[in-house]
Short mmCIF file of C-alpha atoms and ligand atoms in Angstrom, two decimals:
data_model
loop_
_atom_site.label_atom_id
_atom_site.label_comp_id
_atom_site.label_asym_id
_atom_site.label_seq_id
_atom_site.Cartn_x
_atom_site.Cartn_y
_atom_site.Cartn_z
CA MET A 1058 14.83 -7.52 -10.06
CA SER A 1059 17.61 -7.51 -12.49
CA ASP A 1060 19.74 -4.42 -13.15
CA ASP A 1061 18.09 -3.84 -16.64
CA ASP A 1062 14.92 -4.18 -14.97
CA ALA A 1063 15.89 -1.76 -12.58
CA GLU A 1064 17.16 0.54 -14.84
CA VAL A 1065 13.54 0.11 -16.77
CA THR A 1066 11.69 1.04 -13.51
CA ALA A 1067 13.70 4.24 -12.60
CA TRP A 1068 12.78 5.43 -16.12
CA ALA A 1069 9.08 5.00 -15.80
CA LEU A 1070 9.10 6.56 -12.20
CA ALA A 1071 10.89 9.64 -13.49
CA ALA A 1072 8.64 9.47 -16.78
CA GLY A 1073 5.45 9.69 -14.14
CA ARG A 1074 6.99 12.75 -12.93
CA GLY A 1075 6.60 14.25 -16.20
CA ASP A 1076 10.42 13.29 -17.68
CA ARG A 1077 9.73 13.16 -21.40
CA GLU A 1078 13.34 11.67 -21.71
CA ALA A 1079 12.84 9.26 -19.35
CA ALA A 1080 9.27 8.25 -20.77
CA ALA A 1081 11.22 7.67 -24.54
CA ARG A 1082 13.61 5.65 -23.07
CA PHE A 1083 11.13 3.49 -21.32
CA ILE A 1084 9.28 3.04 -24.58
CA ARG A 1085 12.53 2.07 -26.44
CA ALA A 1086 13.52 -0.23 -23.98
CA THR A 1087 10.12 -2.21 -23.81
CA GLN A 1088 8.40 -1.97 -27.22
CA GLN A 1089 9.40 -5.20 -28.45
CA HIS A 1090 8.71 -7.06 -25.57
CA VAL A 1091 5.10 -5.73 -25.53
CA ARG A 1092 4.76 -6.19 -29.67
CA ARG A 1093 6.07 -9.80 -28.75
CA PHE A 1094 3.55 -10.15 -26.12
CA VAL A 1095 0.24 -8.75 -28.02
CA ALA A 1096 1.54 -10.36 -31.19
CA HIS A 1097 1.52 -13.91 -29.70
CA LEU A 1098 -1.97 -13.18 -27.73
CA ILE A 1099 -3.44 -11.79 -30.84
CA SER A 1100 -2.13 -11.62 -33.77
CA PRO A 1101 1.20 -10.02 -35.46
CA ALA A 1102 -1.05 -7.86 -37.88
CA GLU A 1103 -2.60 -6.25 -34.81
CA ALA A 1104 0.65 -5.71 -32.57
CA ASP A 1105 1.50 -2.37 -33.66
CA ASP A 1106 -1.61 -0.98 -32.82
CA LEU A 1107 -1.85 -2.91 -29.78
CA THR A 1108 1.43 -1.61 -28.46
CA GLN A 1109 0.86 1.41 -29.28
CA GLU A 1110 -2.71 1.20 -27.16
CA THR A 1111 -0.37 -0.13 -24.48
CA TYR A 1112 1.70 2.88 -23.76
CA LEU A 1113 -1.18 5.05 -24.18
CA ARG A 1114 -2.93 3.39 -21.41
CA ALA A 1115 0.34 2.63 -19.28
CA MET A 1116 1.75 6.51 -19.87
CA ARG A 1117 -1.81 7.91 -18.46
CA SER A 1118 -1.41 5.10 -16.07
CA LEU A 1119 2.21 6.22 -14.99
CA PRO A 1120 1.94 9.05 -12.45
CA SER A 1121 0.51 6.40 -10.38
CA PHE A 1122 2.95 3.61 -11.01
CA ALA A 1123 4.56 3.09 -7.56
CA ALA A 1124 7.36 0.55 -8.37
CA ARG A 1125 5.56 -2.23 -6.25
CA SER A 1126 6.43 -4.58 -9.13
CA SER A 1127 8.99 -4.11 -11.87
CA ALA A 1128 7.88 -1.58 -14.71
CA ARG A 1129 8.67 -4.40 -16.80
CA THR A 1130 6.13 -6.65 -15.39
CA TRP A 1131 3.23 -3.76 -14.66
CA LEU A 1132 3.27 -2.82 -18.45
CA LEU A 1133 3.06 -6.47 -19.46
CA GLY A 1134 -0.22 -6.42 -17.12
CA ILE A 1135 -1.44 -3.55 -19.06
CA ALA A 1136 -0.76 -4.80 -22.52
CA ARG A 1137 -2.83 -8.25 -21.32
CA ARG A 1138 -5.59 -5.92 -19.98
CA THR A 1139 -5.49 -4.26 -23.26
CA ALA A 1140 -5.63 -7.62 -25.37
CA VAL A 1141 -8.34 -8.77 -23.26
CA ASP A 1142 -10.58 -5.91 -24.25
CA HIS A 1143 -9.37 -6.10 -27.58
CA VAL A 1144 -10.63 -9.70 -28.21
CA ARG A 1145 -14.02 -8.47 -25.81
CA ALA A 1146 -14.65 -5.50 -28.33
CA ALA A 1147 -13.84 -7.77 -31.53
CA THR A 1148 -16.22 -10.37 -30.43
CA SER A 1149 -19.16 -8.09 -30.18
CA ARG A 1150 -18.54 -6.59 -33.79
CA PRO A 1151 -19.95 -8.35 -36.62
CA ARG A 1152 -17.34 -9.66 -38.75
CA THR A 1153 -16.91 -7.99 -42.16
CA VAL A 1154 -13.85 -9.84 -43.80
CA PRO A 1155 -15.41 -12.18 -46.33
CA LEU A 1156 -14.04 -15.95 -45.91
CA SER A 1157 -12.44 -16.09 -49.40
CA GLU A 1158 -10.10 -13.82 -48.12
CA TRP A 1159 -8.48 -16.18 -46.26
CA HIS A 1160 -7.57 -18.28 -49.71
CA ASP A 1161 -6.58 -15.79 -52.09
CA THR A 1162 -4.15 -13.86 -49.74
CA PRO A 1163 -0.52 -14.84 -51.35
CA ASP A 1164 1.74 -15.77 -48.50
CA THR A 1165 4.51 -13.16 -48.86
CA ARG A 1166 6.29 -13.84 -45.71
CA GLY A 1167 10.29 -14.83 -46.06
CA SER A 1168 11.07 -18.49 -45.66
CA GLY A 1169 12.62 -17.50 -42.04
CA PHE A 1170 9.16 -16.87 -40.75
CA ASP A 1171 7.47 -20.14 -41.13
CA GLY A 1172 8.22 -21.71 -38.18
CA GLU A 1173 6.76 -18.75 -36.26
CA VAL A 1174 3.50 -18.37 -38.27
CA VAL A 1175 3.34 -22.56 -37.34
CA LEU A 1176 3.65 -22.01 -33.85
CA ASN A 1177 1.40 -18.83 -33.70
CA ASP A 1178 -1.28 -20.47 -35.28
CA LEU A 1179 -0.70 -23.44 -33.09
CA LEU A 1180 -0.59 -20.85 -30.00
CA LEU A 1181 -3.73 -19.34 -31.05
CA ALA A 1182 -5.63 -22.92 -31.02
CA LEU A 1183 -4.82 -22.72 -27.07
CA PRO A 1184 -7.17 -21.46 -24.66
CA ALA A 1185 -6.53 -18.03 -23.68
CA ASP A 1186 -5.59 -18.55 -20.18
CA ARG A 1187 -2.76 -21.05 -21.25
CA ARG A 1188 -1.83 -19.12 -24.13
CA GLU A 1189 -0.99 -15.94 -22.23
CA ALA A 1190 0.99 -18.09 -19.73
CA PHE A 1191 2.69 -19.81 -21.96
CA VAL A 1192 3.69 -16.89 -24.05
CA ALA A 1193 4.72 -14.90 -20.67
CA THR A 1194 7.17 -17.65 -19.63
CA GLN A 1195 8.62 -19.13 -22.82
CA VAL A 1196 8.85 -16.42 -25.18
CA LEU A 1197 9.36 -13.39 -23.14
CA GLY A 1198 11.30 -15.33 -20.96
CA LEU A 1199 9.34 -14.13 -17.42
CA SER A 1200 9.48 -16.18 -14.33
CA TYR A 1201 6.58 -17.81 -13.18
CA ALA A 1202 6.41 -15.22 -10.51
CA GLU A 1203 6.97 -12.19 -12.45
CA ALA A 1204 4.03 -13.91 -15.27
CA ALA A 1205 1.42 -14.45 -12.06
CA GLU A 1206 2.29 -11.02 -11.39
CA VAL A 1207 1.49 -9.71 -15.25
CA CYS A 1208 -1.83 -12.42 -15.26
CA GLY A 1209 -2.70 -11.39 -11.66
CA CYS A 1210 -3.19 -14.84 -10.89
CA PRO A 1211 -1.38 -17.07 -8.45
CA VAL A 1212 2.23 -18.76 -9.16
CA GLY A 1213 0.64 -22.20 -8.79
CA THR A 1214 -1.98 -21.04 -11.45
CA ILE A 1215 0.74 -20.19 -13.79
CA ARG A 1216 2.72 -23.53 -13.23
CA SER A 1217 -0.41 -25.76 -14.14
CA ARG A 1218 -1.21 -23.54 -17.14
CA VAL A 1219 2.11 -23.83 -18.52
CA ALA A 1220 2.18 -27.32 -18.24
CA ARG A 1221 -1.46 -27.83 -19.58
CA ALA A 1222 -0.12 -25.40 -22.38
CA ARG A 1223 2.90 -27.81 -23.12
CA GLU A 1224 0.34 -31.10 -23.00
CA ASP A 1225 -1.92 -29.19 -25.27
CA LEU A 1226 0.87 -28.18 -27.87
CA VAL A 1227 2.85 -31.80 -27.74
CA VAL A 1228 -1.30 -33.02 -28.59
CA LEU A 1229 -1.17 -30.48 -31.49
CA VAL A 1230 2.02 -31.16 -33.12
CA GLU A 1231 1.61 -34.77 -32.71
CA GLY A 1232 -1.84 -34.92 -33.76
CA ASN A 1233 -0.79 -32.85 -37.09
CA PRO A 1234 2.61 -34.13 -37.76
CA ARG A 1235 3.19 -32.39 -40.68
CA SER A 1236 1.81 -29.41 -39.88
CA ILE A 1237 5.07 -27.86 -39.00
CA ARG A 1238 6.46 -28.47 -42.53
CA ARG A 1239 3.02 -28.69 -44.45
CA ARG A 1240 1.96 -25.15 -43.51
CA PRO A 1241 4.50 -22.55 -45.73
CA GLY A 1242 4.59 -25.42 -48.70
CA SER A 1243 0.82 -24.86 -49.31
CA ALA A 1244 0.88 -21.56 -49.02
CA ALA A 1245 3.44 -21.25 -51.61
CA GLY A 1246 1.79 -23.36 -53.95
CA MET F 1192 -0.66 -39.00 -7.63
CA GLY F 1193 -1.37 -38.85 -11.11
CA CYS F 1194 0.87 -38.55 -14.19
CA GLU F 1195 -0.86 -35.21 -14.31
CA GLN F 1196 0.64 -33.97 -11.65
CA TRP F 1197 4.12 -35.39 -12.35
CA ARG F 1198 4.08 -33.70 -15.72
CA GLU F 1199 3.18 -30.64 -14.27
CA ILE F 1200 6.44 -31.11 -12.13
CA LEU F 1201 8.24 -32.35 -15.35
CA SER F 1202 6.97 -28.58 -17.36
CA ALA F 1203 7.96 -26.68 -14.02
CA GLN F 1204 11.04 -28.62 -14.05
CA LEU F 1205 11.49 -27.46 -17.99
CA ASP F 1206 11.61 -24.13 -16.89
CA GLY F 1207 13.79 -24.15 -14.13
CA GLU F 1208 11.12 -23.56 -11.45
CA GLU F 1209 10.80 -27.06 -9.49
CA THR F 1210 11.52 -27.39 -5.78
CA PRO F 1211 14.75 -30.01 -4.93
CA ALA F 1212 12.41 -32.30 -3.29
CA GLU F 1213 10.14 -32.03 -6.06
CA ARG F 1214 12.96 -33.20 -8.79
CA ILE F 1215 14.06 -36.04 -6.87
CA ALA F 1216 10.66 -37.29 -6.55
CA VAL F 1217 10.01 -36.80 -10.46
CA ASP F 1218 13.27 -38.28 -11.16
CA ALA F 1219 12.07 -41.57 -9.10
CA HIS F 1220 8.97 -41.64 -10.97
CA LEU F 1221 10.85 -40.95 -14.36
CA ASP F 1222 12.30 -44.25 -13.71
CA GLY F 1223 9.44 -46.25 -13.42
CA CYS F 1224 6.95 -44.78 -16.00
CA THR F 1225 7.60 -44.74 -19.65
CA GLY F 1226 5.00 -42.65 -20.63
CA CYS F 1227 5.95 -39.34 -18.60
CA ARG F 1228 9.59 -40.18 -19.96
CA ASP F 1229 7.94 -40.01 -23.37
CA TRP F 1230 6.09 -37.02 -22.61
CA CYS F 1231 8.74 -35.44 -20.84
CA ASP F 1232 10.83 -35.59 -24.49
CA ARG F 1233 8.47 -34.32 -26.38
CA ALA F 1234 7.48 -31.29 -24.05
CA ALA F 1235 11.11 -30.24 -24.23
CA THR F 1236 11.01 -30.39 -28.06
CA VAL F 1237 7.81 -28.59 -28.38
CA THR F 1238 9.50 -26.30 -25.82
CA ARG F 1239 12.86 -25.68 -27.53
CA ARG F 1240 11.03 -25.49 -30.40
CA SER F 1241 8.68 -22.30 -29.51
CA ARG F 1242 11.01 -20.50 -27.66
CA LEU F 1243 13.23 -20.74 -31.16
CA ALA F 1244 10.66 -20.10 -33.09
CA LEU F 1245 8.99 -17.29 -31.45
CA SER F 1246 11.48 -15.31 -29.77
CA GLY F 1247 14.71 -15.97 -32.01
CA PRO F 1248 18.24 -15.60 -30.22
CA ALA F 1249 17.72 -12.39 -27.85
CA PRO F 1250 20.60 -10.13 -28.38
CA ALA F 1251 21.73 -8.27 -25.44
CA HIS F 1252 19.16 -5.19 -24.55
CA GLY F 1253 15.99 -6.99 -26.59
CA GLN F 1254 16.25 -4.01 -29.42
CA ARG F 1255 15.74 -6.44 -32.34
CA ARG F 1256 14.90 -9.60 -32.17
CA ARG F 1257 14.07 -11.54 -34.83
CA VAL F 1258 10.58 -11.81 -34.46
CA VAL F 1259 7.64 -9.13 -35.08
CA PRO F 1260 10.23 -6.27 -35.15
CA GLY F 1261 8.25 -3.46 -35.67
CA PRO F 1262 8.72 0.66 -35.80
CA ASP F 1263 9.66 2.70 -33.39
CA LEU F 1264 6.67 3.76 -31.54
CA THR F 1265 8.41 5.78 -29.49
CA ASP F 1266 7.63 9.05 -31.10
CA ALA F 1267 4.16 8.31 -31.91
CA VAL F 1268 3.49 7.09 -28.36
CA LEU F 1269 4.88 10.42 -26.71
CA ALA F 1270 3.52 13.14 -30.01
CA ALA F 1271 0.21 11.39 -28.72
CA LEU F 1272 0.81 12.46 -25.07
CA PRO F 1273 -0.52 16.01 -23.23
CA ALA F 1274 2.44 18.74 -23.93
CA PRO F 1275 5.48 18.60 -21.89
CA ARG F 1276 3.78 18.17 -17.70
CA ARG F 1277 7.35 19.08 -16.50
CA LEU F 1278 7.51 22.69 -17.33
CA ARG F 1279 3.59 23.29 -16.77
CA ASP F 1280 4.15 21.56 -13.49
CA ARG F 1281 6.85 23.38 -12.13
CA LEU F 1282 5.39 26.73 -12.70
CA VAL F 1283 2.24 26.01 -11.07
CA PHE F 1284 4.31 24.81 -8.25
CA ALA F 1285 6.00 28.08 -8.43
CA LEU F 1286 3.38 30.33 -8.57
CA ARG F 1287 1.38 28.35 -5.86
CA THR F 1288 4.49 28.69 -3.24
CA GLY F 1289 4.73 32.51 -4.30
CA LEU F 1290 0.71 33.17 -3.69
CA ALA F 1291 1.23 31.12 -0.55
CA LEU F 1292 4.10 33.66 0.80
CA ILE F 1293 2.10 36.43 -0.03
CA GLY F 1294 -0.70 35.25 1.43
CA ALA F 1295 0.83 34.65 4.78
CA LEU F 1296 2.51 38.12 4.66
CA GLN F 1297 -0.96 39.87 3.68
CA LEU F 1298 -2.40 37.78 6.60
CA VAL F 1299 0.25 39.02 8.96
CA LEU F 1300 0.39 42.66 7.75
CA GLY F 1301 -3.41 42.66 8.88
CA LEU F 1302 -3.20 40.92 11.85
CA ALA F 1303 -0.37 43.74 12.63
CA GLN F 1304 -2.80 45.95 11.50
CA VAL F 1305 -5.37 45.51 14.03
CA GLY F 1306 -2.78 45.50 16.83
CA ARG F 1307 -1.23 48.56 15.71
CA GLY F 1308 -3.83 51.26 15.31
CA PRO F 1309 -4.13 53.97 12.87
CA ALA F 1310 -0.79 55.92 12.92
CA ALA F 1311 -0.84 59.45 14.17
CA GLY F 1312 0.57 60.91 11.23
CA HIS F 1313 -1.84 58.81 8.93
CA ALA F 1314 -5.21 60.07 10.22
CA HIS F 1315 -7.31 60.95 7.72
CA GLY F 1316 -7.61 64.71 7.91
CA ALA F 1317 -11.25 65.91 9.03
CA LEU F 1318 -12.45 62.71 10.00
CA ASP F 1319 -13.01 62.32 13.49
CA THR F 1320 -10.65 59.23 15.86
CA LEU F 1321 -13.70 56.94 15.92
CA THR F 1322 -14.86 56.78 12.52
CA SER F 1323 -11.07 56.73 11.39
CA GLY F 1324 -10.44 53.51 13.84
CA HIS F 1325 -13.14 51.60 12.32
CA LEU F 1326 -11.97 52.29 8.80
CA TRP F 1327 -8.71 51.16 9.74
CA HIS F 1328 -9.89 47.96 11.67
CA GLU F 1329 -12.25 47.33 8.16
CA SER F 1330 -9.34 47.31 6.28
CA ALA F 1331 -7.32 45.52 8.48
CA ALA F 1332 -10.03 42.61 7.76
CA TRP F 1333 -9.61 43.22 4.24
CA ASN F 1334 -6.18 42.39 4.18
CA ILE F 1335 -6.60 39.57 6.33
CA ALA F 1336 -9.25 38.54 3.78
CA VAL F 1337 -6.93 38.68 1.14
CA GLY F 1338 -4.45 36.91 2.44
CA ALA F 1339 -6.73 34.09 4.19
CA GLY F 1340 -7.96 33.85 0.15
CA PHE F 1341 -4.36 33.58 -1.19
CA LEU F 1342 -3.25 31.11 1.41
CA PHE F 1343 -6.71 29.20 0.33
CA VAL F 1344 -6.06 29.20 -3.43
CA ALA F 1345 -2.19 28.24 -2.77
CA ALA F 1346 -3.39 25.25 -1.12
CA ARG F 1347 -5.98 24.05 -3.27
CA ARG F 1348 -5.26 22.00 -6.60
CA THR F 1349 -8.68 22.27 -8.31
CA PRO F 1350 -9.58 25.39 -10.34
CA THR F 1351 -9.56 28.41 -8.29
CA SER F 1352 -11.50 30.87 -10.91
CA GLY F 1353 -14.52 31.28 -7.69
CA LEU F 1354 -12.26 33.93 -5.83
CA LEU F 1355 -11.64 36.04 -9.19
CA PRO F 1356 -14.64 38.17 -9.34
CA THR F 1357 -14.54 39.87 -5.38
CA LEU F 1358 -10.80 39.78 -6.21
CA SER F 1359 -11.03 41.74 -9.31
CA ALA F 1360 -13.21 44.16 -8.30
CA PHE F 1361 -11.38 45.18 -5.18
CA VAL F 1362 -8.18 45.46 -7.01
CA GLY F 1363 -9.39 47.43 -9.51
CA ALA F 1364 -11.06 49.65 -6.93
CA LEU F 1365 -7.87 50.09 -5.36
CA VAL F 1366 -5.54 50.83 -8.00
CA LEU F 1367 -8.49 53.53 -9.15
CA LEU F 1368 -8.88 54.90 -5.71
CA SER F 1369 -4.70 54.74 -5.07
CA ALA F 1370 -3.98 56.41 -8.61
CA ASN F 1371 -6.61 58.98 -7.53
CA ASP F 1372 -5.29 59.46 -3.80
CA LEU F 1373 -1.40 59.86 -5.41
CA VAL F 1374 -2.38 62.23 -7.44
CA THR F 1375 -4.48 64.61 -4.87
CA GLY F 1376 -1.52 63.89 -2.73
CA ARG F 1377 -3.71 62.29 0.26
CA VAL F 1378 -1.29 58.94 0.26
CA GLU F 1379 2.47 58.42 0.36
CA PRO F 1380 3.92 56.55 -2.55
CA ALA F 1381 5.72 54.37 0.36
CA ARG F 1382 2.05 53.05 1.73
CA LEU F 1383 1.63 52.01 -1.90
CA VAL F 1384 4.37 49.70 -1.61
CA SER F 1385 2.25 47.29 0.37
CA HIS F 1386 -0.45 47.06 -2.46
CA GLY F 1387 2.17 45.51 -4.89
CA PHE F 1388 2.15 42.27 -2.78
CA LEU F 1389 -1.73 42.18 -3.12
CA LEU F 1390 -1.48 43.23 -7.22
CA THR F 1391 1.36 40.29 -7.59
CA GLY F 1392 -1.15 37.70 -5.53
CA TYR F 1393 -3.77 38.88 -7.67
CA LEU F 1394 -1.93 38.34 -10.87
CA ILE F 1395 -1.02 34.94 -9.53
CA VAL F 1396 -4.67 33.69 -9.02
CA VAL F 1397 -5.44 35.12 -12.40
CA ALA F 1398 -2.50 32.78 -13.96
CA LEU F 1399 -3.50 29.82 -11.77
CA SER F 1400 -6.94 29.93 -13.06
CA ARG F 1401 -6.39 30.09 -16.54
CA PRO F 1402 -7.36 26.52 -18.06
CA ARG F 1403 -3.72 25.77 -19.45
CA LEU F 1404 -2.18 25.64 -15.75
CA ARG F 1405 -5.31 24.00 -13.90
CA PRO F 1406 -4.29 20.57 -13.22
CA ASP F 1407 -7.05 19.00 -14.78
CA GLY F 1408 -6.91 21.18 -17.61
CA PRO F 1409 -7.00 20.75 -21.26
CA ALA F 1410 -4.09 18.21 -21.32
CA GLY F 1411 -6.70 15.17 -21.07
CA ARG F 1412 -8.82 16.73 -23.72
CA ASP F 1413 -6.83 17.67 -26.15
CA HIS F 1414 -7.82 14.41 -27.63
CA ARG F 1415 -11.26 13.92 -28.10
CA ASP F 1416 -11.39 13.40 -31.63
CA ARG F 1417 -9.25 10.32 -31.16
CA PRO F 1418 -11.19 7.28 -31.11
CA ALA F 1419 -12.42 6.85 -27.85
CA TRP F 1420 -11.19 3.95 -25.35
CA ARG F 1421 -10.90 5.20 -21.54
CA LEU F 1422 -8.85 4.65 -18.84
CA ALA F 1423 -10.14 4.16 -15.26
CA ALA F 1424 -8.48 3.49 -12.34
CA HIS F 1425 -9.44 -0.43 -13.23
CA ASP F 1426 -7.23 -0.36 -16.08
CA VAL F 1427 -4.40 -0.99 -13.91
CA PRO F 1428 -3.85 -4.40 -13.90
CA THR F 1429 -5.17 -5.46 -10.93
CA ALA F 1430 -8.37 -6.82 -12.36
CA THR F 1431 -8.00 -10.03 -14.20
CA PRO F 1432 -10.72 -11.18 -16.42
CA PRO F 1433 -9.76 -14.17 -18.74
CA LEU F 1434 -9.12 -13.86 -22.22
CA ARG F 1435 -11.50 -15.50 -24.34
CA LEU F 1436 -10.72 -18.18 -26.47
CA VAL F 1437 -10.32 -17.12 -30.08
CA PRO F 1438 -12.20 -19.79 -32.03
CA PRO F 1439 -9.28 -21.06 -35.09
CA HIS F 1440 -12.39 -20.25 -37.66
CA VAL F 1441 -11.90 -16.42 -35.84
CA GLY F 1442 -8.75 -16.49 -38.91
CA SER F 1443 -9.15 -13.07 -41.11
CA ALA F 1444 -6.72 -11.18 -38.37
CA ARG F 1445 -4.25 -13.84 -39.02
CA ILE F 1446 -4.71 -13.79 -42.72
CA ARG F 1447 -4.57 -10.07 -42.93
CA ASP F 1448 -1.26 -10.30 -40.62
CA ARG F 1449 0.26 -12.66 -43.52
CA SER F 1450 -0.43 -10.40 -46.34
CA ALA F 1451 0.63 -7.68 -44.69
CA ALA F 1452 4.31 -9.07 -43.49
ZN1 ZN K 548 4.11 -41.21 -15.28
#
């Protein structure tokens, strides 16, 4: 556990005892982490909602948080479960958004996000277990051991999922050699 | 060992998670396998690109990253939480401690009363000593019962309203009778001081049984009107059902984010 993690964990423990100031610090220190995690697991559009829901769940569980792992990985584990539940609820609901909306929506993003958009799309094409392993280790920079805590699986599983995710991405990028460059252009035109 | 397994090690190496033995072995394999050399280069490129595009430069403390920096949700989350627990918990703790002390004192007084017997000066006028002695014991039994009741309430974390009817009637009757006895001169004011503990303990029991101070009180119930998602014990990240694959055609969410951004 790094110094930073130890500090965050201390805030989490204090927050669990009812210290609101510590709870605020805990949220401020971790929210971008959580947001990026759920954004890449589900979608950036739903990141805010999912982040908030993650924290509401976390705040309720805080009194029983025993710091067996760092508060950061504990929180990301809750974020992951929130994402899992979200996918489950979304797939059991009938879709109401007409498909044409797909094509009519102009791309209003700044060009700085193009690479992210494409890569995010590529990530969403990965099987969910590989995606979460890849996002946890590459985007959030967690170690394999931390990612294993977040996903609730053995370290070896994370290792092979990350490798598979890389294989998939290599194939996806090679398979669409222009995909990295083409998307922004076509969206603008 | 097939190339797939070598590639898993190569992937681990990109993350600095390989063992020294694996590093040596995989280097040897790379010397003889163009396929894996090639794959390793491409995997490294994809990795670099992903890290760059998705996480951006990582400034200290991760406050404002380039990718999906959203609004500060701190206030929104805190506002959705139950009222400050700290103050309430402290108050409850203080009240319960006070009640435990009073209960213990009441118990000791009752037991001492049993041992002591009615004081000579206290004999209630015309009553013969037999009746007076038994009344003395009866009142001692009440003191013991009330003390035990206070201790019971102080020790429990659950709502305490069960004792209220009996206690209210007892305290109410005692207050009325004491006032009457005081007026008619049948009791010395000093004797009434011991009732002060009883009254304080009673008020604490009343306070503790108020819904706001109950441990499972309205804190969890304030937000009934919110969208119902529940937190069960298993929501803590121990159970791990796999994420389900979202097929590529489920794209409306992604499209919405494009227009939202
Ligand atoms: Zn090979």
